[in-house]
CSV table of C-alpha atoms in Angstrom, one decimal:
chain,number,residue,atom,x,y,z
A,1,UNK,CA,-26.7,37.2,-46.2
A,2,UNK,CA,-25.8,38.1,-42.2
A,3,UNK,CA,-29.7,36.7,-41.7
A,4,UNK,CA,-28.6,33.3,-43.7
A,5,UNK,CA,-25.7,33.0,-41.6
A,6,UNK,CA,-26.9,33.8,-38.1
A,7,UNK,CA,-30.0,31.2,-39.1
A,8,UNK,CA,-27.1,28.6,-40.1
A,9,UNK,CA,-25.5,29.1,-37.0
A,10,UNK,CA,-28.4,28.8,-34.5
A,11,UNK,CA,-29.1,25.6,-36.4
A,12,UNK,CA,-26.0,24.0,-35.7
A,13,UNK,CA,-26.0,25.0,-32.4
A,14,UNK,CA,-29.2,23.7,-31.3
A,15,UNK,CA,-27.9,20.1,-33.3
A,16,UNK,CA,-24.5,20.4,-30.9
A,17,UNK,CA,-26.6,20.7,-27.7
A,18,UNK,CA,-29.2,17.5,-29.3
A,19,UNK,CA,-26.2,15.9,-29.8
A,20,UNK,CA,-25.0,16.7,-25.6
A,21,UNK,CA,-28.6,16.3,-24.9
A,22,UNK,CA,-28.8,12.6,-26.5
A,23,UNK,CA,-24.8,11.5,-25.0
A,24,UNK,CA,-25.8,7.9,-23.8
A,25,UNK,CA,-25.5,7.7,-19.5
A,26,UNK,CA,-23.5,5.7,-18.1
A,27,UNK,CA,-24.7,1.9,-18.0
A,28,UNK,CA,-21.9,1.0,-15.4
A,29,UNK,CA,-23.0,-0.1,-11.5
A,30,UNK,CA,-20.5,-1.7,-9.4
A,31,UNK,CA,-18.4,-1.1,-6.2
A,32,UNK,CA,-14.3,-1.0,-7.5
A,33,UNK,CA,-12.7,-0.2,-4.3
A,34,UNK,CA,-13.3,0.2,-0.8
A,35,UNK,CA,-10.5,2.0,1.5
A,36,UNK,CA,-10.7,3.5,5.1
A,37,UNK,CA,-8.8,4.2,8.0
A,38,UNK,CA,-9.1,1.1,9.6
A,39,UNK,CA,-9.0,-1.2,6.4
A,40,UNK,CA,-6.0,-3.4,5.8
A,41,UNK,CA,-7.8,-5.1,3.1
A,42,UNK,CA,-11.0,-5.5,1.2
A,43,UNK,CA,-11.6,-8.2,-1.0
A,44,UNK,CA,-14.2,-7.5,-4.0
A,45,UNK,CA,-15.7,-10.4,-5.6
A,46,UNK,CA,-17.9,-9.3,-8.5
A,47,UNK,CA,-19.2,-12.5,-9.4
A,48,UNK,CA,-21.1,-13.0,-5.9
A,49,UNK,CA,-21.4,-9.0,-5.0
A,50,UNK,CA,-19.4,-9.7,-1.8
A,51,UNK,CA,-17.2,-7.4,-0.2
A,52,UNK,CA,-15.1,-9.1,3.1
A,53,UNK,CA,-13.4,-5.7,4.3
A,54,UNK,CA,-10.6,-6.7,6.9
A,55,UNK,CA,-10.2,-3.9,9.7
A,56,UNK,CA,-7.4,-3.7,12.6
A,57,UNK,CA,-8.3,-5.9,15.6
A,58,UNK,CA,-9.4,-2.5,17.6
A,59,UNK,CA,-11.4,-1.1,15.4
A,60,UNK,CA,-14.5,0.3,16.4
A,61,UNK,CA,-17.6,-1.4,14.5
A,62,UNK,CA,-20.0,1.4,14.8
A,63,UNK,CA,-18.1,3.8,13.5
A,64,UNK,CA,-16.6,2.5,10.5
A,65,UNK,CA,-15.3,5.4,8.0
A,66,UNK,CA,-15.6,3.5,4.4
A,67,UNK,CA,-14.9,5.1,1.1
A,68,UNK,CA,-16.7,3.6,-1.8
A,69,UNK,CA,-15.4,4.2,-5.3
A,70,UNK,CA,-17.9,3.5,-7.8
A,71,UNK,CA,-18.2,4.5,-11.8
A,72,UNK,CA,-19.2,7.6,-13.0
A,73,UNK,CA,-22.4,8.8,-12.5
A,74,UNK,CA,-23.0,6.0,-10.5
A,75,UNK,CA,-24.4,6.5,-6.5
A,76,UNK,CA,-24.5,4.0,-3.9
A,77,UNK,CA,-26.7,3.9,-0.9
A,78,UNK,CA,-27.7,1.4,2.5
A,79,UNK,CA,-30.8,1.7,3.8
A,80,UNK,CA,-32.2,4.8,1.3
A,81,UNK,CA,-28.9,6.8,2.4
A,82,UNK,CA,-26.9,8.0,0.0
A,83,UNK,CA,-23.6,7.1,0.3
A,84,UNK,CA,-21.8,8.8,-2.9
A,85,UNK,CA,-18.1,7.4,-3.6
A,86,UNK,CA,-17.0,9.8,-0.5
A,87,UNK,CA,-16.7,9.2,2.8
A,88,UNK,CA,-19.3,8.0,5.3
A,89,UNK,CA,-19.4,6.7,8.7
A,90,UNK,CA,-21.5,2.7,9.0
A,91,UNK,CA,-22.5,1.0,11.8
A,92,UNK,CA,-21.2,-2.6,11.5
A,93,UNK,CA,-21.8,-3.8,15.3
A,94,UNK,CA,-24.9,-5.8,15.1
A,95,UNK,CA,-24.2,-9.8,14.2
A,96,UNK,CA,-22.8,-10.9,11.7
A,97,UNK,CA,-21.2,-7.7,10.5
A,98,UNK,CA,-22.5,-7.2,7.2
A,99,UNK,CA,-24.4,-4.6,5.7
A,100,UNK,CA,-26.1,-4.3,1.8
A,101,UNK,CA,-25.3,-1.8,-0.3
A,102,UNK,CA,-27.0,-0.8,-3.3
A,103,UNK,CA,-25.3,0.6,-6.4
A,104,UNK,CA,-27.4,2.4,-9.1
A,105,UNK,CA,-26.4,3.4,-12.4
A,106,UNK,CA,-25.8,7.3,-13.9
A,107,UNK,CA,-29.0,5.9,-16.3
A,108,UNK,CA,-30.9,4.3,-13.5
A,109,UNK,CA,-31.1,0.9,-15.5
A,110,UNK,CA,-28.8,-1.3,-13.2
A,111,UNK,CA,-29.2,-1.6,-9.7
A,112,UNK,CA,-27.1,-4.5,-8.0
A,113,UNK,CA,-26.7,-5.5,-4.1
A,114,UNK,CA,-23.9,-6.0,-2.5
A,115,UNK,CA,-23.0,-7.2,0.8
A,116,UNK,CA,-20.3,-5.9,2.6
A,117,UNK,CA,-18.6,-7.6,5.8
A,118,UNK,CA,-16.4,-6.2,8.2
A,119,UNK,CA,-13.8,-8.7,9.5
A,120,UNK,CA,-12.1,-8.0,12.6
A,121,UNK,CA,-8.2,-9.2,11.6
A,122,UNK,CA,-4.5,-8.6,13.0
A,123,UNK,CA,-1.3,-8.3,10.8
A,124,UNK,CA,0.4,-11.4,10.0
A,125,UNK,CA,3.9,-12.3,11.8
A,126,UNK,CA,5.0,-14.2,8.0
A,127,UNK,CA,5.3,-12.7,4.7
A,128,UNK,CA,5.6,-15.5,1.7
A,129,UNK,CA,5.1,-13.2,-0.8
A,130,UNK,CA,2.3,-15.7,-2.9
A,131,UNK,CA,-0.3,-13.7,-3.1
A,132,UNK,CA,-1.2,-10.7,-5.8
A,133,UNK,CA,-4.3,-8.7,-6.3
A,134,UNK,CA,-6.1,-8.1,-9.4
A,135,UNK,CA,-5.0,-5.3,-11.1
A,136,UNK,CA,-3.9,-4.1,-14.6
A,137,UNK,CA,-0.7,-1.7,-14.0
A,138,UNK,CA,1.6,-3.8,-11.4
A,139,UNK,CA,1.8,-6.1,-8.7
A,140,UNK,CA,0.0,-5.6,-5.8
A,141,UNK,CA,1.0,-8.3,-2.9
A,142,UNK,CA,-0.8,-9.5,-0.3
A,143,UNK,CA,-0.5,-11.6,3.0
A,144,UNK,CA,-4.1,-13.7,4.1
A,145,UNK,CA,-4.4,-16.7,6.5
A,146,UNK,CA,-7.3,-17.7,7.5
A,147,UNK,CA,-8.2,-18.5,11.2
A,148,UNK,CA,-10.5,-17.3,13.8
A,149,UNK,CA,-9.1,-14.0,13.8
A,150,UNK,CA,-7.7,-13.3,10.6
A,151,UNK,CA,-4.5,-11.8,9.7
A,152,UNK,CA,-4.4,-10.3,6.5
A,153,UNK,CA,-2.2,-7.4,5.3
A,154,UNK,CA,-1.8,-5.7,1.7
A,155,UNK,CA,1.6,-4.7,1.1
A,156,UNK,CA,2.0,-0.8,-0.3
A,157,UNK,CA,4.7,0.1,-2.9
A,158,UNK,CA,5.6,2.9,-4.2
A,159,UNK,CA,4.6,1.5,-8.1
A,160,UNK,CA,2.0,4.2,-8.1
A,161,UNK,CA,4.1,6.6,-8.2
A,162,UNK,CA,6.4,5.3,-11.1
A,163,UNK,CA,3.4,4.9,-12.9
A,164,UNK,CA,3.2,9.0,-13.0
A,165,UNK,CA,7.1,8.6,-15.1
A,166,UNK,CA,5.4,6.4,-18.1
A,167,UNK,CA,9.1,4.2,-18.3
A,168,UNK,CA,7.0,1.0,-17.7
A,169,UNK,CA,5.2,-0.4,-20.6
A,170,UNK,CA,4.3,-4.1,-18.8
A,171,UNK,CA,4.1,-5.2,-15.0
A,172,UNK,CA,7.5,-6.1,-15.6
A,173,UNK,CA,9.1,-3.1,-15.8
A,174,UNK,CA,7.9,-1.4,-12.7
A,175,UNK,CA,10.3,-1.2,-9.5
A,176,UNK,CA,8.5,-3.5,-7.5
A,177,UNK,CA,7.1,-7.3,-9.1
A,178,UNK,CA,6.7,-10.3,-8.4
A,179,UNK,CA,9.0,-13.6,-9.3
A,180,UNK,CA,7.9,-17.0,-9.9
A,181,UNK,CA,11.5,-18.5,-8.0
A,182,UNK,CA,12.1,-17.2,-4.8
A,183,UNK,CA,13.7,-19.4,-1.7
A,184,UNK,CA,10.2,-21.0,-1.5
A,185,UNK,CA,7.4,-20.6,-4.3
A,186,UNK,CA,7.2,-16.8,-5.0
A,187,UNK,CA,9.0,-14.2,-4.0
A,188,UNK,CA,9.4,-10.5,-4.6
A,189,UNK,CA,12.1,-8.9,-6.6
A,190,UNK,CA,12.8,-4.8,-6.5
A,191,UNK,CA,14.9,-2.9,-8.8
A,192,UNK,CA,16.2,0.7,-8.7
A,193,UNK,CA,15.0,2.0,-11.9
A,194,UNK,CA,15.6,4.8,-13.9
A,195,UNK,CA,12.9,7.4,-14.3
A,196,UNK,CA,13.9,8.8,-17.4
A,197,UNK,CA,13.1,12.6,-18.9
A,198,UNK,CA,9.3,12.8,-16.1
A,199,UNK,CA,12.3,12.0,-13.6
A,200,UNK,CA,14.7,14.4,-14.6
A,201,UNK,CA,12.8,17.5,-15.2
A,202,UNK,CA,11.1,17.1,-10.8
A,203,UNK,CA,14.4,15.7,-10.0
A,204,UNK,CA,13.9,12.5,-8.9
A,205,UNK,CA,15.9,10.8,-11.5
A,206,UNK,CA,15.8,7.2,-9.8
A,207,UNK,CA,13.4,5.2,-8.2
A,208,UNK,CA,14.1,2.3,-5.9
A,209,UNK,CA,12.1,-0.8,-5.9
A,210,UNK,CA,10.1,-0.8,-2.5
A,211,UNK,CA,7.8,-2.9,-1.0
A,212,UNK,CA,6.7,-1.6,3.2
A,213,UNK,CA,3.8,-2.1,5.4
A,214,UNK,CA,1.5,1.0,5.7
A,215,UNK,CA,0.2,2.9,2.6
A,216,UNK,CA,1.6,4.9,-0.3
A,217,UNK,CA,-0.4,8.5,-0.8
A,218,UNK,CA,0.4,9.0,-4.7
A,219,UNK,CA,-0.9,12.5,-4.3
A,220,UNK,CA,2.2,13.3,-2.4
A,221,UNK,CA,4.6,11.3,-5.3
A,222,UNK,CA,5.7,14.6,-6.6
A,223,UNK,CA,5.6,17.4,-4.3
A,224,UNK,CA,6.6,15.4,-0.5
A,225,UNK,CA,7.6,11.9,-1.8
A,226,UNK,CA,9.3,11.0,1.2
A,227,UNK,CA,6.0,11.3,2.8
A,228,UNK,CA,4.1,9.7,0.5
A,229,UNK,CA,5.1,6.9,2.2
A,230,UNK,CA,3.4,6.0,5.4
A,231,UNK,CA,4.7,2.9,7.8
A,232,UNK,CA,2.3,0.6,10.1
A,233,UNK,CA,-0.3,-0.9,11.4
A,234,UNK,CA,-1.9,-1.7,14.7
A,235,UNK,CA,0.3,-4.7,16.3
A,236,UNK,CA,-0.2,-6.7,19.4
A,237,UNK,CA,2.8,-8.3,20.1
A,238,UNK,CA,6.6,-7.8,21.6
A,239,UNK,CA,8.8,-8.1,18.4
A,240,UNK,CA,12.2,-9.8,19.1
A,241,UNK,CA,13.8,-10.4,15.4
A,242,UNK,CA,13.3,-9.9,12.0
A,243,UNK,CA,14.5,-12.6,9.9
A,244,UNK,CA,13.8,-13.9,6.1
A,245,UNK,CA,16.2,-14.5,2.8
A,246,UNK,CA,17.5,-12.4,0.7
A,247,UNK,CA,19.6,-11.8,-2.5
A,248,UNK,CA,20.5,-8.6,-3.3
A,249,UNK,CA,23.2,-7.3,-6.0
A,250,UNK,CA,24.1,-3.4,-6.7
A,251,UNK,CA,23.7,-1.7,-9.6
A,252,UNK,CA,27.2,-0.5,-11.7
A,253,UNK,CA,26.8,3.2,-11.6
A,254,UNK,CA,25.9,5.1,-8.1
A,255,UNK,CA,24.3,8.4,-8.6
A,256,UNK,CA,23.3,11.8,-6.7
A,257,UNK,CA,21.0,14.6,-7.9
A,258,UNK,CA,21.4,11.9,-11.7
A,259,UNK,CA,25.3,12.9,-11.3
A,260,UNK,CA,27.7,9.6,-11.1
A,261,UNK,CA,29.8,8.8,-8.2
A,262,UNK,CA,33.3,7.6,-8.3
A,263,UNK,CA,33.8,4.6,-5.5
A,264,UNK,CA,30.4,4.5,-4.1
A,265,UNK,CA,28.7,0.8,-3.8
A,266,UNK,CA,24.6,0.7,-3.3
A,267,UNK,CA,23.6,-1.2,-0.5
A,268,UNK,CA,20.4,-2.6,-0.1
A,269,UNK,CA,17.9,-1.8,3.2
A,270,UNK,CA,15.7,-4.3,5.3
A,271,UNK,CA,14.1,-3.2,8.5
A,272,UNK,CA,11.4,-3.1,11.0
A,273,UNK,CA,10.0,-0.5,12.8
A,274,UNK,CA,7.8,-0.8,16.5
A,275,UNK,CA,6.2,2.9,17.3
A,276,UNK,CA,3.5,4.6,19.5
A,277,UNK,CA,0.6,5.9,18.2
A,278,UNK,CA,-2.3,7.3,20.1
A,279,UNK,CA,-4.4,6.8,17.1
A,280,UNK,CA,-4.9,5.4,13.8
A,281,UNK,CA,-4.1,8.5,12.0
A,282,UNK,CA,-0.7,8.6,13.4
A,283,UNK,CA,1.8,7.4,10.9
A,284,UNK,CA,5.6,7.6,10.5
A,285,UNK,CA,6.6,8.2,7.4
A,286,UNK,CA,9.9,8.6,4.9
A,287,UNK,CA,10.6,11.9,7.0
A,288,UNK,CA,10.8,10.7,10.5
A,289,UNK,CA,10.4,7.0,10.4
A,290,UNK,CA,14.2,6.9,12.2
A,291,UNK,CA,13.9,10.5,14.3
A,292,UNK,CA,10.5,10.5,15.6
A,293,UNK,CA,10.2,10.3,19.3
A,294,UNK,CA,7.3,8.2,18.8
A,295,UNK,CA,10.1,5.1,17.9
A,296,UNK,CA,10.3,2.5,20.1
A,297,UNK,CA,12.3,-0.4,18.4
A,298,UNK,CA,13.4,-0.6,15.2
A,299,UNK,CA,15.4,-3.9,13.4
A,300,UNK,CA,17.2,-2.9,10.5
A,301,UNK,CA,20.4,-4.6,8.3
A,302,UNK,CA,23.7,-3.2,9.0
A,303,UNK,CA,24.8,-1.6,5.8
A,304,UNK,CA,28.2,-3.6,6.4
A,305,UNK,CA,26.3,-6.4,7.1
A,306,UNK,CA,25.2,-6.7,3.2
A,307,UNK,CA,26.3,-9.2,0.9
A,308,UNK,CA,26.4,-9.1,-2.6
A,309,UNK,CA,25.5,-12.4,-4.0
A,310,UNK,CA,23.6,-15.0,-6.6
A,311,UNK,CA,22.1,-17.2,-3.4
A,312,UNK,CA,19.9,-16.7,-1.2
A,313,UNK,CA,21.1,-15.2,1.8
A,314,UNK,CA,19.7,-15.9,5.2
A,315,UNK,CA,19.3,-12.8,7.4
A,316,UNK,CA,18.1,-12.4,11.5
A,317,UNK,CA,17.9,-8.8,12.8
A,318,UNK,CA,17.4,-8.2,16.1
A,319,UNK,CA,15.0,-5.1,17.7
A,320,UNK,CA,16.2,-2.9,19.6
A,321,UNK,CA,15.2,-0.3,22.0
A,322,UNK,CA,15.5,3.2,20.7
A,323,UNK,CA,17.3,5.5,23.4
A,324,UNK,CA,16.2,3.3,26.0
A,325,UNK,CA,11.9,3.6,25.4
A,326,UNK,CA,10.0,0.5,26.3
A,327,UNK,CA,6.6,-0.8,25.0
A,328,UNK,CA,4.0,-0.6,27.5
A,329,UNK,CA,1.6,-3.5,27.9
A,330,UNK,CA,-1.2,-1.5,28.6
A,331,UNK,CA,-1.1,0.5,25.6
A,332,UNK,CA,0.0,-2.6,23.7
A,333,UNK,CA,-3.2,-4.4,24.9
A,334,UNK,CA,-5.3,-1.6,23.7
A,335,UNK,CA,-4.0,-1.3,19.9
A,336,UNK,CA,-1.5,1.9,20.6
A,337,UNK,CA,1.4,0.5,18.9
A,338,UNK,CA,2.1,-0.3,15.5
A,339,UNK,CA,4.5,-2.1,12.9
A,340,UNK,CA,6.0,-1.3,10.0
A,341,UNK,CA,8.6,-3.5,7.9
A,342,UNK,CA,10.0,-2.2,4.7
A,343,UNK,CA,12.1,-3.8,2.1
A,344,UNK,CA,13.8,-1.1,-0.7
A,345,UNK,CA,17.2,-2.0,-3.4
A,346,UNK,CA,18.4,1.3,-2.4
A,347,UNK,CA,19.2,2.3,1.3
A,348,UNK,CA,18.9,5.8,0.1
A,349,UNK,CA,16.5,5.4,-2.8
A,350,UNK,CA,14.2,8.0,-0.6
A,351,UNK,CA,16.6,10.4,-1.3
A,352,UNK,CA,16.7,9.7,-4.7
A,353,UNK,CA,20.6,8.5,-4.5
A,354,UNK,CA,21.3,5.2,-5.3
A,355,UNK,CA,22.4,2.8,-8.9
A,356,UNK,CA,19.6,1.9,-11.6
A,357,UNK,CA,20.0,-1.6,-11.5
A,358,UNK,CA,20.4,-2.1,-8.0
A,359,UNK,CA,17.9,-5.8,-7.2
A,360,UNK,CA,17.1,-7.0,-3.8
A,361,UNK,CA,14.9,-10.3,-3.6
A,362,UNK,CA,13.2,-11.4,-0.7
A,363,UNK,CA,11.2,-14.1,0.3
A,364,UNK,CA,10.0,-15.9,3.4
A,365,UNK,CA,10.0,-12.7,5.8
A,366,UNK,CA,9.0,-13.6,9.4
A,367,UNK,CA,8.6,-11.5,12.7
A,368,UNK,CA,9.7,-13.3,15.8
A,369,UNK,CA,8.4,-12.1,18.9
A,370,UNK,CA,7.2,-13.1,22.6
A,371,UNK,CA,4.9,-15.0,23.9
């Protein structure tokens, strides 16, 4: 009988491993995202295989760092070297900037080309608010005008992160969306919303709606959130003001730590920041965006200064110099500066204090600055 059995067994075993054995390989080949240090935006057309991958006006075109994501069990290579979905370093320099990329799939039966471009471009001084991305979760804005040079940016929220809470069950109920009537066309709306039970048991029982230049690191939501979000971008120019529309109205019950809070009023933050950075990697963030010694200039809305209102509200913020620092024009020539403007429906959403139900629109943002 134990000889019956152990026979019975050894069958079905050697069926499982058939059955791992004959699990179909991936049939998938395509390139579904391309990020990098330099990259303020790559646009993926997978109709005509064409990447156009925008890069700050300083970037250096020999040494690009690009990070391809691609399906699973899929590889990519340029010129028979492999290229993987991690990161590797491309020479871009020659004329016109492109280069062809192969993707094969995990079962070796698709094989497409793409061509990718880099684009030298410089961050927009306007902000309409018109354009979205493609995706399937939430909004993701973006800023593009075409000229000779152009100036593209792709605006970073922190909708990523709210995504972890599963409160939203359309683009619509995320923090951050966008709305079909702003003060011209489109405009962007942002809500301080509740994060429910996910929220309550890490203790970040609210999150504000949010929309900033520089990039959101999602891996950070949970144990570092105020550094999971990272201000600026390479700028060229001498800000002066910030100015733009807004409506913004507060949410009934103000809240610390998820505990109410008799005669508080949420106020709404808009501001701009100008900073140093050596290098690219340098980055202020939720942390030190307002202590670092790095800051330069900064524009930002007096919380007095906020009105609570239906109509659009017309706002102009100055810059001004942080304890006195100037910006060079030397290092400004060469790219070691850079700009960071974020919108949020809680001036203290960061810190998780603020009223679900707090909304700030905004539309027609514009940076004014010198000659």
């Amino acid at each position: 009988m134990k000889i019956k059995t152990l026979i019975a067994c050894f069958i079905l075993a050697c069926a499982a491993s058939s059955c791992i054995q004959d699990e179909a390989l991936n049939s998938e080949a395509a390139i579904d995202a391309c990020t990098g240090d330099d990259v303020q935006l790559a646009n993926i057309n997978a109709d005509s295989k064409v990447i156009n991958v925008y890069v700050n006006k300083g970037a250096d075109l020999s040494k690009q760092k690009l990070e391809f994501i691609v399906p699973e069990g899929a590889s990519i290579k340029i010129n028979d070297q492999a290229a993987g979905d991690t990161e590797s370093t491309y020479d871009f320099s020659e004329e016109p900037h492109s280069r062809k990329f192969t993707v094969t799939s995990e079962d070796g039966q698709w094989k497409p080309v793409y061509t990718v471009n880099v684009v030298l471009a410089e961050l927009p001084t306007s902000f309409s608010f018109e354009g979205l991305l493609p995706s399937n979760d939430y909004d993701i804005f973006y800023e593009f005008t075409s000229q000779e040079i152009p100036k593209v940016l792709q605006w970073s929220s922190g909708n990523p992160g709210f995504k972890l809470t599963g409160m939203a069950n359309s683009k619509t109920d995320y923090p951050t969306v966008q709305v079909a009537n702003g003060f011209r066309g489109k405009g962007v709306k942002l809500e301080t919303r509740d994060t429910g039970s996910f929220g309550a048991m890490v203790k970040m029982y609210i999150a504000a709606g949010n929309l900033f230049i520089g990039i959101f690191e999602v891996g950070n939501a949970l144990t570092d959130p105020r550094k999971a979000t990272n201000f600026g971008f390479q700028f060229y120019k001498r800000p002066k003001m910030l100015k733009g529309y807004y409506k913004f109205k507060a949410g009934d019950v103000y809240s610390v730590e998820g505990k109410p809070q008799d005669g508080v009023r949420d106020k709404c933050d808009i501001y701009a920041v100008m900073y140093e950075a050596e290098n690219n990697s340098v980055m202020l963030n939720g942390d030190d965006v307002f202590t670092s010694d790095k800051l330069v200039s900064l524009a930002r809305i007096k919380p007095e200064d906020v009105v609570e209102s239906d109509q659009w509200i017309n706002f102009e913020i100055p810059f001004e110099p942080v304890k006195g620092r100037v910006i060079d024009d030397t290092k400004l020539q060469n790219g070691k500066y850079k700009l960071g403007i974020v919108l949020s429906s809680s001036v203290d959403g960061a810190y998780f204090k603020g009223a679900v139900g707090s909304t700030l629109y905004v539309d027609e943002v514009e940076l004014i600055c010198e000659d």
